[in-house]
Amino acid sequence: MATSLSPSYFIFLSAALFAIGAYGVIAKKNIIAVLVSIEMMLAAVNINLVAFNKFFTPEAFIGQVFAIFVITVAAVEIGLGLALAIALIRKRGTTNLDDFDWLKW
Amino acid sequence: MVEYALNHAWLVPLLPVLSFVLIVFLTRPLKMKRLSSFIAVAAMFGSFVIATAIAIGVFSNHEFIEKSMTYSIRWFGMEGLNINVGVMLDPTSAMMIFMVTMVATLIFIYSTGYMKGDPRYSTFFAYLSLFGGSMLGLVISSNLLQMFVFWELVGLCSYLLIGFYNYKVSAREAAKKAFITTRVGDFGLLLGMLFLQIKFGTLELAELAEVVPMFESLGVSAGMLTLMVVLLFLGPIAKSGQFPLNVWLPDAMEGPTPVSALIHAATMVVAGVYLVGRILFLFVQVPTAMTVVAFIGAFTAIFAAIIAITQREIKRILAYSTVSQLGYMMLALGVGSLAASMFHMWTHAFFKALMFLAAGSVLHALHDKADVWEMGGLIKKMPITGWTFVIGGLAIAGIPPFAGFWSKDEILLVTWEWAQHGHAIGYLLFAFAAITAFLTAFYIWRLIFLAFFGEENPENHPHESPLNMTIPLIILAVMATVSGLVGTPWANVWGEWIHYGEVHHADPSYILMLMSVVLGLAGIGLAYVLYHKDANRVWVKEFARKYPALYNLSYRKFYVDEFYAWFTKIFVDGTAKVAYWFDIYIVDGIVNGLAALTRGSGGALRYIQTGKLQTYALVFFLAVLVISVVLTLGKADTIALLGGVR
C-alpha cells in the first residue's frame, strides 16, 4: 500500500466533491441534475467516512458501516426523488426548478 | 303611650317607608289608586301621631334640654371604625318630626285632590311616602353617616318627584339640575365627614359634640378644622339653595305643586339648615366659618328677594321667596342662634306650605296657567284659597301677630346683637336682612294684588277647589297665624327649649319690632300703590321699559344660570375636547401605530419568501458555512486535524 497518501488528500477530494454537489443543488435548473448533485454530495460524505475510518480508527469498521448505510439510504432517496420528479413533470410538463415556487406567499 | 313613642321613635320614618313598599309592590301593580293614597296618608298620619306623642314627651321633661335621648345599634365597623344607626331625640329633632309629619300629612291629603286623575297616581304617593320617610330618618339620625344616607335618599326622591311629569322636557331638565347641583355640595359634605372620621374617630353626633371643642389637644390644627367645616358646609349650601348653588331650587317647581310644597316647606331644603344646626358645635369653633355662614345667608336672602320681584310665574316667585327665607335661617345660624333659625324654619314651614298649596289650588283652577299677570280677581271665585293665601302673605311679610313676624323679628334681633358684640360686618348683614324684609313684603303682595285682587281676567273660569284641598289650606292658615306665638319676646318658650349654648334672654326690642312692622307695611303699601291702585300698572311697566338693564338683571336672575351655562361650555366642554383630542390622536395613535408597524414590516419582509427551494438551500448552506468558519477559526487542534494545511 502506498504510504505517501496523507488524510488531507482524501479530505480535499471529499470537500471538492461536496462543493461541486452543493453548487449543483443550488445552481442547476433541471430537477434531474439537482438529484444527481445530491448523489455527489452523499458520495463526498462516504469518502470522508471511509478515509477517517482508515486513518484514525483502523481497528474498527464504524465508518465503513456508516458508508454502507448512507449508500442504502441514498438508493431509497433517489427512488423517491425520481418518483417525485416524474410526478411533477406529468403534472406541470417541465423540469425547470424556477417554475416550482408555489410555496411563496 | 308617650313612653312607648319615645322608645320607638324609629317608627316615625319607618311607617312612610313601609307605605312606599306596600304601594310599590301591592297596590300599584293591582291598580288600586284610592287604596294607595289611603295607605300613604294613613302612614304619614300614624307618624304624625307618634311624633306628637314624642313631642309631648320631650317638651314635658326639662331634662331633655341639656341631655338628648339617644339609642342606637351597631351597623357595621372594623378596627378603628364603628358606625351605629340610632335615634337622637332632643327638643330640636322632636320639633322637626312634629313639624314635618304635620305639614307632610296635610300635603298628602291635599295631593289626593290635586293629583286626581293622574295616570301615575299610585307612583306619586309611593314617591311622596319615601320622600317623607327619608326626611324623617334624616331628622332623628344620631350619626352623621346615617344622616348622609337619608340625605342622599331625600335627594333621590326630589329627583324622582321634580321629574314626575317626565313627558315634559323642562321637568326632566329640572330634575337633573336639582340632582347634579346638590351632588356638587354632597361631595364636599362627604369629604368633610371623612376628615371628621379620620381626625376624631367618630361620626356619632353626641360624641363629636364632646370631642370637637378640645380639637387642639387631639392634634387637629385650626386650619384643618376650618377646612372640614367649609367642606361640610358645601352640602347645606347646595341642599338649602344658598348662593351660588341656588339655581336648582326655583326650577324644582317643575314638579307637581304638592311636591314643591313638600320640598320648599318641610323636607329637602330645610335639611341643609337642619344639618348646620345639628353640627353647630363644629362651626362655633371656627369664627371665620360662622361669619361665612352668616354672610352667605344674608346675601342669599337679599339676592333671591331681588329676583323674586320681577318673576312672573306664581310658583317661581314663591320658590325665590323660599331661597330668600332659607338665607334668613342661615344668617341666624351664622350669628350663632340655633333658636332663631329653627324658629323661622318652624313658622316658614307652615306659611310656605300654605302659599304653595294655595298656588297649587290656583293652578288647578286655571288649568296650569302660571303667569300672575294673566290672573286677577281670583279671590271672588276662590275665597278660601284667596284668603288663606292672604294670611300666608301677612305671615311672610312680618305683620303681627302672624307667625313670620315673631321669627323674623328674632333673626333681626340676634343679628343686631351679634353686630354689637364686635362684628362690624354684622351691621351690613343686618341691613341686608332689613331690606330683605321690605322686599319680601313687596314681592309677595305684588303677587297677591296681581293674582287675587283687581280686575278679573275674562279668559279665566276659576272655581274653588274640593274640600280635601281646602281643608289642609285652612289648617295651615291657622298654624301660620298662631305658630309664632310660642316664641314671642315676652315669653320665649321656644328659646328656652331649643338653643345652642347659653339660654339667650334678650329684652324685647320695641324699636326693632316697630322697624320690622314698618318695613313690612311699607312693602305691602308700595305693592298696593303700584299694583292695585294703579289698576293698569302703568308705572311699573314704564319703569321696566325705561330701565331694561335693571329689570333684566332681576328677571334673568342675575344671569347665574347663564354663567353656569357659559362655564360649562368653556371649561367642561373644553376639557372634554382636549380629552377627546388626546384619545383620538395619542391613545389611538399608539395603538394604531403599533398595528401599522407590524403590518408594514410584515409587508416588507414577505418579499424574502420567494418560494424557490434553491434560494432557501443557498441561504442554508451559506449560513452553515458562516457558522462553521466562526466556530473553527483560530482553533489549533482543528488545524492539526486538517493535517497542518492552512
GROMACS .gro file of C-alpha atoms in nm, chain A residues 1-102:
model
  102
    1MET     CA    1   0.000   0.000   0.000
    2ALA     CA    2   0.139   0.333  -0.096
    3THR     CA    3   0.233   0.517   0.220
    4SER     CA    4   0.271   0.868   0.085
    5LEU     CA    5  -0.104   0.937   0.086
    6SER     CA    6  -0.193   1.161   0.381
    7PRO     CA    7  -0.552   1.211   0.510
    8SER     CA    8  -0.564   1.559   0.365
    9TYR     CA    9  -0.582   1.426   0.011
   10PHE     CA   10  -0.898   1.243   0.090
   11ILE     CA   11  -1.043   1.538   0.276
   12PHE     CA   12  -0.971   1.771  -0.015
   13LEU     CA   13  -1.121   1.529  -0.262
   14SER     CA   14  -1.427   1.494  -0.045
   15ALA     CA   15  -1.458   1.870   0.007
   16ALA     CA   16  -1.423   1.935  -0.365
   17LEU     CA   17  -1.684   1.675  -0.446
   18PHE     CA   18  -1.918   1.815  -0.181
   19ALA     CA   19  -1.872   2.172  -0.305
   20ILE     CA   20  -1.943   2.071  -0.666
   21GLY     CA   21  -2.253   1.887  -0.547
   22ALA     CA   22  -2.368   2.184  -0.343
   23TYR     CA   23  -2.317   2.415  -0.636
   24GLY     CA   24  -2.521   2.178  -0.849
   25VAL     CA   25  -2.804   2.171  -0.595
   26ILE     CA   26  -2.816   2.549  -0.577
   27ALA     CA   27  -2.744   2.648  -0.937
   28LYS     CA   28  -2.883   2.373  -1.160
   29LYS     CA   29  -3.226   2.439  -1.300
   30ASN     CA   30  -3.301   2.086  -1.409
   31ILE     CA   31  -3.462   1.877  -1.139
   32ILE     CA   32  -3.272   1.562  -1.250
   33ALA     CA   33  -2.941   1.746  -1.236
   34VAL     CA   34  -3.022   1.856  -0.881
   35LEU     CA   35  -3.090   1.496  -0.782
   36VAL     CA   36  -2.754   1.390  -0.936
   37SER     CA   37  -2.582   1.670  -0.743
   38ILE     CA   38  -2.734   1.545  -0.419
   39GLU     CA   39  -2.583   1.198  -0.500
   40MET     CA   40  -2.245   1.366  -0.545
   41MET     CA   41  -2.269   1.525  -0.201
   42LEU     CA   42  -2.356   1.189  -0.048
   43ALA     CA   43  -2.057   1.030  -0.225
   44ALA     CA   44  -1.835   1.302  -0.076
   45VAL     CA   45  -1.962   1.213   0.268
   46ASN     CA   46  -1.892   0.843   0.204
   47ILE     CA   47  -1.530   0.918   0.102
   48ASN     CA   48  -1.487   1.110   0.423
   49LEU     CA   49  -1.631   0.829   0.634
   50VAL     CA   50  -1.409   0.561   0.483
   51ALA     CA   51  -1.096   0.778   0.490
   52PHE     CA   52  -1.138   0.871   0.854
   53ASN     CA   53  -1.206   0.509   0.939
   54LYS     CA   54  -0.887   0.401   0.765
   55PHE     CA   55  -0.659   0.663   0.919
   56PHE     CA   56  -0.790   0.720   1.270
   57THR     CA   57  -0.974   0.404   1.384
   58PRO     CA   58  -0.827   0.124   1.172
   59GLU     CA   59  -0.915  -0.142   1.436
   60ALA     CA   60  -1.293  -0.087   1.397
   61PHE     CA   61  -1.515  -0.054   1.084
   62ILE     CA   62  -1.760   0.203   1.209
   63GLY     CA   63  -1.701   0.449   0.925
   64GLN     CA   64  -1.735   0.180   0.658
   65VAL     CA   65  -2.055   0.055   0.814
   66PHE     CA   66  -2.196   0.403   0.806
   67ALA     CA   67  -2.093   0.440   0.443
   68ILE     CA   68  -2.296   0.127   0.361
   69PHE     CA   69  -2.592   0.280   0.543
   70VAL     CA   70  -2.561   0.604   0.350
   71ILE     CA   71  -2.549   0.418   0.019
   72THR     CA   72  -2.866   0.233   0.113
   73VAL     CA   73  -3.047   0.545   0.219
   74ALA     CA   74  -2.925   0.724  -0.096
   75ALA     CA   75  -3.070   0.449  -0.311
   76VAL     CA   76  -3.407   0.489  -0.139
   77GLU     CA   77  -3.387   0.864  -0.161
   78ILE     CA   78  -3.310   0.868  -0.530
   79GLY     CA   79  -3.601   0.634  -0.592
   80LEU     CA   80  -3.833   0.869  -0.407
   81GLY     CA   81  -3.679   1.174  -0.571
   82LEU     CA   82  -3.721   1.033  -0.921
   83ALA     CA   83  -4.082   0.941  -0.843
   84LEU     CA   84  -4.148   1.299  -0.735
   85ALA     CA   85  -3.971   1.432  -1.042
   86ILE     CA   86  -4.185   1.217  -1.271
   87ALA     CA   87  -4.500   1.325  -1.091
   88LEU     CA   88  -4.402   1.690  -1.131
   89ILE     CA   89  -4.316   1.650  -1.498
   90ARG     CA   90  -4.652   1.485  -1.561
   91LYS     CA   91  -4.842   1.748  -1.377
   92ARG     CA   92  -4.651   2.055  -1.492
   93GLY     CA   93  -4.481   1.943  -1.808
   94THR     CA   94  -4.149   2.096  -1.709
   95THR     CA   95  -3.829   2.012  -1.521
   96ASN     CA   96  -3.730   2.373  -1.457
   97LEU     CA   97  -3.700   2.435  -1.081
   98ASP     CA   98  -3.771   2.806  -1.123
   99ASP     CA   99  -4.129   2.720  -1.211
  100PHE     CA  100  -4.180   2.548  -0.879
  101ASP     CA  101  -4.225   2.845  -0.647
  102TRP     CA  102  -4.575   2.774  -0.512
   0.00000   0.00000   0.00000
